[in-house]
């Protein structure tokens, strides 16, 4: 069974412009190695000349993205990384198995099989959607780092891990500090939950809430504590998030919410 971590990446304000389906079959895939510290990175361009430029940009950003992930997660994750750029929606769906609606997705991280008990994942790949070619340099940097964290943590992440934790922490790794002094969000009235991601309205709010809470935890307790919370709350045999908060950080939900609210106001984020 394949598993995937989807990053609509609405947190970064990414607007994915869909490219039309090609009138002719895509050119042959171009495969090559790219920088990535001590890691072997394979870039697969399914769209040929349409996606080659995107992968060149990805190669330029890889070292910084790897550094950001290792700074938070550590170096113990797969040394072979596969990154695929799809040239059409059909190619994207074929690579990103399990994704139904691709209209707002910039990239996904997918694995053919995962065994968190043995800390292993096979067939992992980061797949960029066709519209990713239009992303700004900053957006691409955020998307790549976000997806690379999913790649690094996938083998340690349970299939039923709360999305708000996996996405919020991935967002934190991609942008550990608030973006823009003028950014404002509604004052949180509850801790994040997966229900946020299915709520009507702008879905970017759910991603931002999850990111803001992860940012708060890292600021209040330290990045290593946020990592420990992720491992406990999203790893195999994880408890509910409230229990994980207490076990790892010794904080009750009501106190966590109060501290988060005060942090948002103090930092001008709400």
mmCIF file with all atom_site columns, C-alpha atoms in Angstrom, residues 33-41 56-71 140-141 144-145 148:
data_model
loop_
_atom_site.group_PDB
_atom_site.id
_atom_site.type_symbol
_atom_site.label_atom_id
_atom_site.label_alt_id
_atom_site.label_comp_id
_atom_site.label_asym_id
_atom_site.label_entity_id
_atom_site.label_seq_id
_atom_site.pdbx_PDB_ins_code
_atom_site.Cartn_x
_atom_site.Cartn_y
_atom_site.Cartn_z
_atom_site.occupancy
_atom_site.B_iso_or_equiv
_atom_site.pdbx_formal_charge
_atom_site.auth_seq_id
_atom_site.auth_comp_id
_atom_site.auth_asym_id
_atom_site.auth_atom_id
_atom_site.pdbx_PDB_model_num
ATOM 1  C CA . UNK A 1 33  ? 22.448 13.451 -9.753  1.00 0.00 ? 33  UNK A CA 1
ATOM 2  C CA . UNK A 1 34  ? 22.308 16.714 -7.840  1.00 0.00 ? 34  UNK A CA 1
ATOM 3  C CA . UNK A 1 35  ? 23.935 18.321 -4.793  1.00 0.00 ? 35  UNK A CA 1
ATOM 4  C CA . UNK A 1 36  ? 22.577 17.462 -1.380  1.00 0.00 ? 36  UNK A CA 1
ATOM 5  C CA . UNK A 1 37  ? 25.383 17.260 1.154   1.00 0.00 ? 37  UNK A CA 1
ATOM 6  C CA . UNK A 1 38  ? 26.378 13.623 1.584   1.00 0.00 ? 38  UNK A CA 1
ATOM 7  C CA . UNK A 1 39  ? 23.136 12.463 -0.019  1.00 0.00 ? 39  UNK A CA 1
ATOM 8  C CA . UNK A 1 40  ? 22.619 11.058 -3.470  1.00 0.00 ? 40  UNK A CA 1
ATOM 9  C CA . UNK A 1 41  ? 19.780 12.940 -5.138  1.00 0.00 ? 41  UNK A CA 1
ATOM 10 C CA . UNK A 1 56  ? 17.633 22.932 -12.138 1.00 0.00 ? 56  UNK A CA 1
ATOM 11 C CA . UNK A 1 57  ? 16.119 25.364 -9.639  1.00 0.00 ? 57  UNK A CA 1
ATOM 12 C CA . UNK A 1 58  ? 15.477 22.497 -7.217  1.00 0.00 ? 58  UNK A CA 1
ATOM 13 C CA . UNK A 1 59  ? 19.127 21.423 -7.511  1.00 0.00 ? 59  UNK A CA 1
ATOM 14 C CA . UNK A 1 60  ? 20.227 24.958 -6.626  1.00 0.00 ? 60  UNK A CA 1
ATOM 15 C CA . UNK A 1 61  ? 18.101 24.902 -3.444  1.00 0.00 ? 61  UNK A CA 1
ATOM 16 C CA . UNK A 1 62  ? 18.901 21.370 -2.289  1.00 0.00 ? 62  UNK A CA 1
ATOM 17 C CA . UNK A 1 63  ? 21.882 22.026 -0.037  1.00 0.00 ? 63  UNK A CA 1
ATOM 18 C CA . UNK A 1 64  ? 20.039 24.700 1.945   1.00 0.00 ? 64  UNK A CA 1
ATOM 19 C CA . UNK A 1 65  ? 16.931 22.511 2.243   1.00 0.00 ? 65  UNK A CA 1
ATOM 20 C CA . UNK A 1 66  ? 18.965 19.521 3.458   1.00 0.00 ? 66  UNK A CA 1
ATOM 21 C CA . UNK A 1 67  ? 20.735 21.743 6.002   1.00 0.00 ? 67  UNK A CA 1
ATOM 22 C CA . UNK A 1 68  ? 17.395 23.025 7.349   1.00 0.00 ? 68  UNK A CA 1
ATOM 23 C CA . UNK A 1 69  ? 15.993 19.511 7.725   1.00 0.00 ? 69  UNK A CA 1
ATOM 24 C CA . UNK A 1 70  ? 19.159 18.166 9.365   1.00 0.00 ? 70  UNK A CA 1
ATOM 25 C CA . UNK A 1 71  ? 19.271 21.112 11.759  1.00 0.00 ? 71  UNK A CA 1
ATOM 26 C CA . UNK A 1 140 ? 9.979  26.826 -4.186  1.00 0.00 ? 140 UNK A CA 1
ATOM 27 C CA . UNK A 1 141 ? 12.421 27.003 -1.293  1.00 0.00 ? 141 UNK A CA 1
ATOM 28 C CA . UNK A 1 144 ? 11.162 21.830 -1.183  1.00 0.00 ? 144 UNK A CA 1
ATOM 29 C CA . UNK A 1 145 ? 12.171 22.118 2.481   1.00 0.00 ? 145 UNK A CA 1
ATOM 30 C CA . UNK A 1 148 ? 12.165 17.130 2.342   1.00 0.00 ? 148 UNK A CA 1
#
